[in-house]
CSV table of C-alpha atoms in Angstrom, one decimal:
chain,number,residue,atom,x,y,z
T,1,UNK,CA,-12.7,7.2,-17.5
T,2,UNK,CA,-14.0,8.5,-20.3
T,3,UNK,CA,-14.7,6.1,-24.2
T,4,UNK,CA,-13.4,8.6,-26.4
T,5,UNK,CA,-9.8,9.4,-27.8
T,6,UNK,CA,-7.9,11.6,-28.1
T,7,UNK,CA,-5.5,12.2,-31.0
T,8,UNK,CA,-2.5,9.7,-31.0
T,9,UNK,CA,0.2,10.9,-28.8
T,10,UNK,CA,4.4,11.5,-29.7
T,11,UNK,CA,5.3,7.6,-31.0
T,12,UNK,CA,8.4,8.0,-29.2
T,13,UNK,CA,8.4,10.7,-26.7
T,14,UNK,CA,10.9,11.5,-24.4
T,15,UNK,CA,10.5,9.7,-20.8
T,16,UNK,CA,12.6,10.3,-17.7
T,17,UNK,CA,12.5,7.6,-14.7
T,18,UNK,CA,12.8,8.8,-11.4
T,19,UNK,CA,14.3,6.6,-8.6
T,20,UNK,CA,17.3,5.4,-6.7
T,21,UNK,CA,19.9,3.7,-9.2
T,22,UNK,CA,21.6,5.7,-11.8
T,23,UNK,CA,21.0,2.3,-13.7
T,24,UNK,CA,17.6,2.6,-13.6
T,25,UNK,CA,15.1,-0.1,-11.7
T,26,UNK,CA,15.1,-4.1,-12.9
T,27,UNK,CA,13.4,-4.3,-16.1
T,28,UNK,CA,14.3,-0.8,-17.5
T,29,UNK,CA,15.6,-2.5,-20.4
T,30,UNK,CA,12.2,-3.5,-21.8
T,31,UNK,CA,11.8,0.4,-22.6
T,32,UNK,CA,14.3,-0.2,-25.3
T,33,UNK,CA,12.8,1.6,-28.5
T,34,UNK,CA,10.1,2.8,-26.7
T,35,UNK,CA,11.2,6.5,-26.3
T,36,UNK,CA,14.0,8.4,-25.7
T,37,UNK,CA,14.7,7.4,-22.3
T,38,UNK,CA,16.2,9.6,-19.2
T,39,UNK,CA,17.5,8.5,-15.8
T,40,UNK,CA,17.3,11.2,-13.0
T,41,UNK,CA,17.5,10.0,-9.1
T,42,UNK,CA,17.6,13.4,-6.9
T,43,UNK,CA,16.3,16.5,-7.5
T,44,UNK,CA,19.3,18.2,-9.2
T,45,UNK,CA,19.6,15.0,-11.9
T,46,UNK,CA,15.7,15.1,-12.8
T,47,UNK,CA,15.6,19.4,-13.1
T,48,UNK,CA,18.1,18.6,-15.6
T,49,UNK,CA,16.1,16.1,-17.4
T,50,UNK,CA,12.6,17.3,-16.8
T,51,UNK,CA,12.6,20.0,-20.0
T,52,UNK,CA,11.6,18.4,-22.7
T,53,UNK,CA,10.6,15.5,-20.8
T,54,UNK,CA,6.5,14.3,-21.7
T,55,UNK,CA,6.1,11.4,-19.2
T,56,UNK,CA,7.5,11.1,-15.9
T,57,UNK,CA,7.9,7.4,-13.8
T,58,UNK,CA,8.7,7.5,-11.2
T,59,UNK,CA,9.7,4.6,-9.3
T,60,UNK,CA,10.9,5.7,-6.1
T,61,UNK,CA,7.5,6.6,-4.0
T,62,UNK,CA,9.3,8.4,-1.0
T,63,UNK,CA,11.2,10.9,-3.1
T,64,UNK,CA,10.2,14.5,-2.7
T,65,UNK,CA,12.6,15.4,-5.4
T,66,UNK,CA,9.3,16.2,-8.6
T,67,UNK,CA,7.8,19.2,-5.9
T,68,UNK,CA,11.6,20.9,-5.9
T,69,UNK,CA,12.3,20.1,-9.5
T,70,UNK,CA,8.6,20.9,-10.6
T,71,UNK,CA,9.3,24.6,-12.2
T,72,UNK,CA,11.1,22.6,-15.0
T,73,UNK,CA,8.7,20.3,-16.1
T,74,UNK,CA,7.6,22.1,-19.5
T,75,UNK,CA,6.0,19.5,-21.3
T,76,UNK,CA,4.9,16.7,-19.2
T,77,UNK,CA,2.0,15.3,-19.8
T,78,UNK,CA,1.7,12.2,-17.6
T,79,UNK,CA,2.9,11.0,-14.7
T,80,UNK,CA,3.1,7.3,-13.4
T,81,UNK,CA,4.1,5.6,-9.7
T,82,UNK,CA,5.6,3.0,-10.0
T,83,UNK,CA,3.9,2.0,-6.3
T,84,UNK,CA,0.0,1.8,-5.4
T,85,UNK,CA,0.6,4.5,-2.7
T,86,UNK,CA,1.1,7.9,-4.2
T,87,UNK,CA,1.1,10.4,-1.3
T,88,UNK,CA,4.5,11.4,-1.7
T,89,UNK,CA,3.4,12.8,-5.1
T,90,UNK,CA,0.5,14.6,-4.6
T,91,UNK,CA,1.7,18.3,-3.8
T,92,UNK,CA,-0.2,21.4,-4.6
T,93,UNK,CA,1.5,22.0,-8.1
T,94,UNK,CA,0.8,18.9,-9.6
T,95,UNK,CA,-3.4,18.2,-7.8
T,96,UNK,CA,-3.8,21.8,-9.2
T,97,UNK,CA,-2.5,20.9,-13.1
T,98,UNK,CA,-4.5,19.0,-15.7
T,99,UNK,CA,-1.6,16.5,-16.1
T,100,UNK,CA,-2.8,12.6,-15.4
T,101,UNK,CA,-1.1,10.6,-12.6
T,102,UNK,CA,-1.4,7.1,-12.7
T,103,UNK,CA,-0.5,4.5,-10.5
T,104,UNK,CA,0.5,0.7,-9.7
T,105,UNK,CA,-2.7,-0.3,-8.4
T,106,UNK,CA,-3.1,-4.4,-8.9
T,107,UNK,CA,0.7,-5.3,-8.9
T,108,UNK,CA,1.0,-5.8,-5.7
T,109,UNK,CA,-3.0,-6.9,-4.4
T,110,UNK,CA,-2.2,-10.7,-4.4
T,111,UNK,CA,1.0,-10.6,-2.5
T,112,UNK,CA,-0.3,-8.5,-0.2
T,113,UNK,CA,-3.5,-10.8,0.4
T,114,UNK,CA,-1.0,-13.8,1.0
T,115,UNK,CA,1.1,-11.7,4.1
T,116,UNK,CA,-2.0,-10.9,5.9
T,117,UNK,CA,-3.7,-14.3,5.2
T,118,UNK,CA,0.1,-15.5,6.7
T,119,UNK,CA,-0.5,-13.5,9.6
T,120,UNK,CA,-3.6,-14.3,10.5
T,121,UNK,CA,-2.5,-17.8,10.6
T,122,UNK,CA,0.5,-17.3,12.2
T,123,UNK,CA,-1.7,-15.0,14.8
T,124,UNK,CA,-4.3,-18.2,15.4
T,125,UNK,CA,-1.6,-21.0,15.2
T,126,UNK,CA,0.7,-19.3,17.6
T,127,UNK,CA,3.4,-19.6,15.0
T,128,UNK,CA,5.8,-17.5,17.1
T,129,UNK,CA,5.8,-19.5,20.3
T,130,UNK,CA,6.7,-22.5,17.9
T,131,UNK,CA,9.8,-21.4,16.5
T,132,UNK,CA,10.8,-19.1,20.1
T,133,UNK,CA,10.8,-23.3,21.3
T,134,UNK,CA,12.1,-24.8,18.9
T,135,UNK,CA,15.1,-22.8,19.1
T,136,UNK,CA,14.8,-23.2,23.0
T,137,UNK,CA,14.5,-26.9,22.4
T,138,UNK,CA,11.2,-27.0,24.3
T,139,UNK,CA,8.1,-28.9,24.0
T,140,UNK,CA,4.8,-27.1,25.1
T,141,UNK,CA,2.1,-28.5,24.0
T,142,UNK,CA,-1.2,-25.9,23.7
T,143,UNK,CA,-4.2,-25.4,22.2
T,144,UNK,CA,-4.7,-22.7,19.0
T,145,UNK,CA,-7.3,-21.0,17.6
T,146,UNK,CA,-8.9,-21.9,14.4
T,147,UNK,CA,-9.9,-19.2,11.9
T,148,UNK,CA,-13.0,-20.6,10.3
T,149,UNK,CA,-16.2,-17.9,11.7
T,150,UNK,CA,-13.4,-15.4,12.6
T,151,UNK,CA,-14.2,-12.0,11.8
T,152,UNK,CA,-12.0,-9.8,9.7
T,153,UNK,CA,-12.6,-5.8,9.8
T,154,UNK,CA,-10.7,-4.6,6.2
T,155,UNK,CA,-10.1,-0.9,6.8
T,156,UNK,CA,-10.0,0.0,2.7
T,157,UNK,CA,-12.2,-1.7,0.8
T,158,UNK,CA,-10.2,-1.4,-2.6
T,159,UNK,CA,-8.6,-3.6,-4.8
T,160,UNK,CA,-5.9,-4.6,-2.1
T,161,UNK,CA,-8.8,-4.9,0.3
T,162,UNK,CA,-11.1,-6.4,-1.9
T,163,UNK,CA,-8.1,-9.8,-2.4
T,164,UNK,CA,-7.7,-9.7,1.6
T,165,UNK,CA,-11.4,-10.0,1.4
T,166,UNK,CA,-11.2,-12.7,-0.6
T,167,UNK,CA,-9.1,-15.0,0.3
T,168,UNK,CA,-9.6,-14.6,4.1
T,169,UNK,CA,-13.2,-15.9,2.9
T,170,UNK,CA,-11.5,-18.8,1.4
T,171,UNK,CA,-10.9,-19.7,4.8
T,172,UNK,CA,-14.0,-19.5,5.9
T,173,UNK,CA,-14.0,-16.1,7.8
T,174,UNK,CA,-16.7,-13.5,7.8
T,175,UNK,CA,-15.4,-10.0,6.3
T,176,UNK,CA,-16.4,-6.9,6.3
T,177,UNK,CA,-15.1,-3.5,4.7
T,178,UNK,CA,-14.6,0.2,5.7
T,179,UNK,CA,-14.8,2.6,2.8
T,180,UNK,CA,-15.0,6.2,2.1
T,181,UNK,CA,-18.9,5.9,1.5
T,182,UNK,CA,-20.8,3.3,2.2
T,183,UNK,CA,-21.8,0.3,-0.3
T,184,UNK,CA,-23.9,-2.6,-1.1
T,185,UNK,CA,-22.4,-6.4,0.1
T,186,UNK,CA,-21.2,-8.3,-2.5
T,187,UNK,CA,-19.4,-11.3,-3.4
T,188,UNK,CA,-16.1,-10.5,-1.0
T,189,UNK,CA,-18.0,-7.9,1.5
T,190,UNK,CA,-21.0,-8.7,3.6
T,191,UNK,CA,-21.2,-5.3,4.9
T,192,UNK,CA,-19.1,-1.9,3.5
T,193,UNK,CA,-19.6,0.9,5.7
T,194,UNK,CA,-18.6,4.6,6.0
T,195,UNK,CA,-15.5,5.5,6.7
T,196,UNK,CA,-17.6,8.1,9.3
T,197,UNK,CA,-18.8,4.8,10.8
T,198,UNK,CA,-15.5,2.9,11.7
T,199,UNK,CA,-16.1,3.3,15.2
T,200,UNK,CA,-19.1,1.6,15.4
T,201,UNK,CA,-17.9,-1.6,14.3
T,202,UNK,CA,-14.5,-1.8,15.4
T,203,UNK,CA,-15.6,-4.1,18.6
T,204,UNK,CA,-17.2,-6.8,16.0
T,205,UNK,CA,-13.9,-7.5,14.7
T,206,UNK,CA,-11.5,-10.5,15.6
T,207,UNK,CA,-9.2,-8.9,13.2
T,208,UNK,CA,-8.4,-5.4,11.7
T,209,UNK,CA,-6.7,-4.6,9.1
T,210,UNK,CA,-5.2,-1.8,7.5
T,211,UNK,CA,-5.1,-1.8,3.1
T,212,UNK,CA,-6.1,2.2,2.7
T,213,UNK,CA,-4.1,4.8,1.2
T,214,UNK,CA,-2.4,7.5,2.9
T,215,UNK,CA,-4.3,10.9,2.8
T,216,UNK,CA,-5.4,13.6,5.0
T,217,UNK,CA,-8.5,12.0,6.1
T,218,UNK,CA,-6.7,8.6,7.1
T,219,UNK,CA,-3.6,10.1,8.6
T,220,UNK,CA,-3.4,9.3,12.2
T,221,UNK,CA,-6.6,7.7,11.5
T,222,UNK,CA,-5.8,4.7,14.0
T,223,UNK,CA,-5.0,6.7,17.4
T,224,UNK,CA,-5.6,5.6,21.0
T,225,UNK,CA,-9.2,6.0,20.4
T,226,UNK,CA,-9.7,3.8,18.0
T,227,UNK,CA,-7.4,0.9,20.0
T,228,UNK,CA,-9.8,1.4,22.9
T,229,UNK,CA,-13.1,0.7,20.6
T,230,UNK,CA,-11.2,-2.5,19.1
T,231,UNK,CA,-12.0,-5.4,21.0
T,232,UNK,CA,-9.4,-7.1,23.7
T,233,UNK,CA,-8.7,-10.0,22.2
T,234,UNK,CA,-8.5,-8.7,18.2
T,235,UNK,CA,-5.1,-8.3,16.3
T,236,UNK,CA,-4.0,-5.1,14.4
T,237,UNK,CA,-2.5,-5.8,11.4
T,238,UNK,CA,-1.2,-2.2,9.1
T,239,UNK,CA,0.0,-3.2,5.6
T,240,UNK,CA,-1.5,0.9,4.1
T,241,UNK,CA,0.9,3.4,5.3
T,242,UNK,CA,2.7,3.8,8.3
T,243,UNK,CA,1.3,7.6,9.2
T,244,UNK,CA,-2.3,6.2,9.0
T,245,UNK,CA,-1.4,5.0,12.8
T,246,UNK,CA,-0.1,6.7,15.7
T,247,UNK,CA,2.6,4.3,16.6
T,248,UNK,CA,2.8,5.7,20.2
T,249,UNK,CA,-1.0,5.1,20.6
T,250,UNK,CA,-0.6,1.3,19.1
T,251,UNK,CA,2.5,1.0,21.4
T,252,UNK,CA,0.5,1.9,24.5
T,253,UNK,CA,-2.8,-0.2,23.1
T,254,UNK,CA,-0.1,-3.8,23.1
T,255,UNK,CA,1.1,-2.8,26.7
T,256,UNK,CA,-2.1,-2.2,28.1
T,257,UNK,CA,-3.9,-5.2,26.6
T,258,UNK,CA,-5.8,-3.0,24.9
T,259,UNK,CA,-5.7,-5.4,21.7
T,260,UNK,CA,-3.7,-8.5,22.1
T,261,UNK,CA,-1.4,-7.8,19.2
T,262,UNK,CA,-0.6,-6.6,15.8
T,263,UNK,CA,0.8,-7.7,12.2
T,264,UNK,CA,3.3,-4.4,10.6
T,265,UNK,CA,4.4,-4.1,7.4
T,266,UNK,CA,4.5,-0.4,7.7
T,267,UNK,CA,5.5,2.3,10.0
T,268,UNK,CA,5.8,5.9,10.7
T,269,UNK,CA,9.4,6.0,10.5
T,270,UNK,CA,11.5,3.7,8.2
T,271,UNK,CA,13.5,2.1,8.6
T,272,UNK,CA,12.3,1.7,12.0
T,273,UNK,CA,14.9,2.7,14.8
T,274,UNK,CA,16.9,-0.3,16.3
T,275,UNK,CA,15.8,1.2,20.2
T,276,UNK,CA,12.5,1.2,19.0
T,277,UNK,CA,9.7,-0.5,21.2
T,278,UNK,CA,7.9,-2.5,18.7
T,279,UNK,CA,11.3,-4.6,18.3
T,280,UNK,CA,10.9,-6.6,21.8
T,281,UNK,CA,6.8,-6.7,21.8
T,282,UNK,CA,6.4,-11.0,22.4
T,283,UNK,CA,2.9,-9.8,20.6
T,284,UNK,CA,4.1,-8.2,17.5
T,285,UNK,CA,5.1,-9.6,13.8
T,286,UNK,CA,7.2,-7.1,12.2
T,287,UNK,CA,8.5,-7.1,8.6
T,288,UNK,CA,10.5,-4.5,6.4
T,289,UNK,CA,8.1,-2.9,4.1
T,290,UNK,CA,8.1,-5.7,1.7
T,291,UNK,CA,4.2,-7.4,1.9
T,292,UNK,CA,3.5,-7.0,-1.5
T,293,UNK,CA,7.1,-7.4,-2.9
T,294,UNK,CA,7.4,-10.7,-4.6
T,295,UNK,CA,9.7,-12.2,-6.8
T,296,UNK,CA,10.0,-10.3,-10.1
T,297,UNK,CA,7.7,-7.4,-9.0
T,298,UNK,CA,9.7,-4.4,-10.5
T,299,UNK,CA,10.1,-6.2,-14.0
T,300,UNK,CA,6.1,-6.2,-13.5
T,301,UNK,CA,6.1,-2.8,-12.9
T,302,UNK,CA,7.6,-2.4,-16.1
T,303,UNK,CA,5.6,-4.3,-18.1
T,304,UNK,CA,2.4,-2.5,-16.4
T,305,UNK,CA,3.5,0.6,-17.5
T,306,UNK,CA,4.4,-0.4,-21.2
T,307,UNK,CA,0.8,-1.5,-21.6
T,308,UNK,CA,-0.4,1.9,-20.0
T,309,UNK,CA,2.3,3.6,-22.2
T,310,UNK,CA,1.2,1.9,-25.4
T,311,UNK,CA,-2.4,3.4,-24.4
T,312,UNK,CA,-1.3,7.1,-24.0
T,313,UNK,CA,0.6,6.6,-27.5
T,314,UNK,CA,-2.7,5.5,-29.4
T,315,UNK,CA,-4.9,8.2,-27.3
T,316,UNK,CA,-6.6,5.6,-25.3
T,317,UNK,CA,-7.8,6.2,-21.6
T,318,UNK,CA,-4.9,5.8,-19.1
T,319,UNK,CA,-5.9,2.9,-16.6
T,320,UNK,CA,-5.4,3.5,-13.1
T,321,UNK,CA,-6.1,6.8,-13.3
T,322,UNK,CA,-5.5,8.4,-9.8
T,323,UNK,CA,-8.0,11.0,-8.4
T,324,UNK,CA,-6.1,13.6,-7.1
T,325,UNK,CA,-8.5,15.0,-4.8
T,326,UNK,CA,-8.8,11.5,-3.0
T,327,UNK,CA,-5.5,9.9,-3.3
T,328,UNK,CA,-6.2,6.9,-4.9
T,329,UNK,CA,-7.2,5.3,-8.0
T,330,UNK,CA,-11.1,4.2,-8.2
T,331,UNK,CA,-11.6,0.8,-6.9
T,332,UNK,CA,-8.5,1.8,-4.6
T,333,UNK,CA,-9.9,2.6,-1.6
């Protein structure tokens, strides 16, 4: 990111919002006077708003509909997801133009912290046995692990990782971090290493989890490999991207004892099928692709964006500026 401005931008430029609702997402209203505001939500609905159109939001990060509709976008001059992940966005067209994406990136890091804090407790406390007897009306009494001296492997050591980190070392566990290159330890990391290195310390780790965005060097990046390398007794938790892990590989790793169990947020296919697999697995926690969505997150979205927006206006820097060759935003992976 770069100090200097540029020339104050249109004070009220046309924006078109791309997502699921022909109302728009929760929040929308706060755009009010803003600019002249468009609502497109498939691919036929945004080539007819895209002329014309200088910033783009798009809040709806599986669509595929900006590739299709991209031969109509004549003046855009920034585009912004409305999510941290931006995979879905980044075809050829719009890595090869000069036009800015940003991103999301810090919306969602706390939430996301607090699931897999939850599941690591839920993991060590045996949380589902409790309430599979409770509803049983059984007592069983057993001993549970503690957490404190655990070790936690964060594969993505951005800002999502970087709160994992955090607060799993408020608990007293030791924590180390996977990035694309390696780095110096700091205050949340006692180690980051190369993402050419994951192999290696795989079998140090009581728990692994997954907080890197999808690209093409992490797709598939967990396979049956990988499982095998990961100690027997660790858990596999995936709150990144469901592609980053073949879930026939993971499925084969719980059967096998390979790893005794995993945490997923995230999957390959979504919704995942009702006949799937994963659904019975006594050793797997399964939610909806909702770990970082808390209570009022798309009104934050919003307001994210309006101080981004009110940047672009005045020629400021965007912030969360996404590298388009990588993926991500810096400090995102």
């Amino acid at each position: 990111m770069t100090a200097s401005k540029t020339p104050p931008a249109d004070p009220h430029p046309r924006i078109t919002v791309l997502g699921g609702s022909a109302e728009g997402p929760a929040g929308l209203d706060r755009l009010a006077g803003l600019g002249d505001i468009r609502i497109a939500t498939d691919e036929v609905s945004l080539r007819d708003a895209l002329p014309g159109t200088e910033i783009l939001l798009v809040t709806d990060f599986r669509t595929d509909a900006l590739e299709a509709a991209w031969p109509a976008a004549d003046r855009l001059q920034w585009v912004h997801a409305a999510s941290a992940g931006v995979d879905q966005l980044m075809f050829d067209a719009l890595i090869e133009s000069d036009i800015p994406v940003t991103n999301a990136q810090g919306i969602f890091d706390r939430s996301i912290a607090e699931y897999v804090l939850g599941a690591i407790l839920m993991f060590a406390k045996d949380t589902r046995n409790n309430i599979r007897y409770q509803q049983e009306r059984r007592w069983v009494h057993r001993d549970t692990e503690t957490v404190a001296g655990k070790r936690v492997l964060v594969a993505g050591a951005g800002s999502i990782g970087r709160r994992i980190g955090a607060l799993c070392r408020a608990v007293d566990m030791h924590v180390t971090g996977i990035a694309r290159r390696a780095r110096e330890a700091d205050d949340v990391f006692e180690a980051i290493h190369a993402a050419d290195d994951l192999d290696t310390h795989l079998a140090e780790a009581d728990y692994v989890v997954v907080a890197a965005p999808l690209t093409e060097a992490t797709e598939n990046w967990f396979d049956a490999g990988r499982f095998r390398a990961m100690a027997g007794h660790a858990r596999f938790i995936n709150i990144g991207r469901g592609p980053i892990v073949v879930t026939e590989d993971l499925v084969a790793a719980l059967n096998d004892g390979e790893i005794a169990g995993a945490a997923l947020d995230v999957f390959e296919q979504e919704p995942l099928p009702a006949d799937h697999p994963l659904w019975g697995m006594d050793n797997v926690l399964m939610s909806a692709h909702m770990a970082g969505d808390f209570i009022g997150w798309r009104e934050a979205l919003i307001d994210q964006f309006i101080d981004n927006l009110a940047r672009w206006q005045a020629g400021e820097p965007l912030f969360n500026r996404v590298s388009k060759k990588h993926g991500y935003a810096p400090g995102g992976g």
